[in-house]
Amino acid sequence: MTETSAPRLLGPAEVRALAARLDLRPTKQRGQNFVIDPNTVRRIVRESGVVAGESVLEVGPGLGSLTLALLETGADVTAIEVDPLLAAELPQTIATFAPGHVDRFRVVLADALAVTEVPGPPPRALVANLPYNVSVPVLLHLMALLPSLEHGLVMVQAEVADRLAAPPGSKTYGVPSAKAAWFADVRRAGAIGRNVFWPAPNVDSGLVAWTHHAPPTDRVTREQVFAVIDAAFAQRRKALRGALRELAGGAEAASAALATAGIEPLTRGEALGIDEFIAIAVALAEQAAAR
């Protein structure tokens, strides 16, 4: 292999050999299911739209399957890994399987939910196989933390993928869908079977693609809008007049804010899009300012 050759991707034999050398026992606690199919990681990268020279953030690189496919595009990759064993091994894996691409890769030992900055050039794309148990909090945290992100694609549990991409009024629409809509246009980008992982998870996976847009308002903060969303879905079957009572400071105040926003008080949160949640937040802020 020459230094200018393309990376070699990890297949089942390579993944199991790496795991055996590290005496690695994947844990459910950290959602460790490693992709063993090169065609799958190439598909993820293709769907992500990552191009040569782009700065990419990856979360949970594990043994490096997706990392190598990202480097294959010519992208610059920063990977955040919470497992010290995996984070320490990853540079050696890149040096072995992609020796001509080492200078375009860095790994950060950190919890993605707790990071406050990311070293290197500001990332334009987020591409990740996210641990199922923290996928939504990680995605929303990084969208909020990194305004440089323009687009991305994440692999998550199929049910979570449905929720993230759900439109208002659908059965799967909820807090993840509404909050993600603040940051981006979100869409389902395909399904992933269980047999491309080791160990195989007991659920199917889905791909979620998103394209960043500017904050939809500057009249209220994101936190104010998210407080309305959280209250609206805290008791999903409850009408907004009751669901917003505590946040508004009483049922009358909640009804008045909904009237100002042009929303029927018996409407449920699942029927509202991000613009309606913003209208309620604005009305509540105006009420508070008038007191």
Coordinates of C-alpha atoms in Angstrom, one line a residue, residues 9 14 22 27 36 45 59 79 132-133 136 162 164 175 189 234 245 250 263 285:
L9 CA -12.4 -0.5 5.0
E14 CA -11.0 -7.0 10.6
L22 CA -8.3 -5.2 22.6
T27 CA -21.6 -3.1 26.1
I36 CA -19.0 -4.8 9.8
V45 CA -21.3 8.5 3.6
V59 CA -19.6 10.8 17.2
A79 CA -14.1 11.9 16.0
Y132 CA -29.3 4.4 20.7
N133 CA -29.7 5.4 24.3
V136 CA -31.5 12.5 20.4
D162 CA -39.3 8.0 12.7
L164 CA -37.0 12.9 14.5
V175 CA -40.4 16.6 21.4
A189 CA -33.0 8.7 4.5
A234 CA -45.3 16.5 29.2
R245 CA -50.9 26.2 32.8
G250 CA -52.4 29.8 35.5
I263 CA -54.4 28.7 18.6
A285 CA -42.9 36.5 26.8

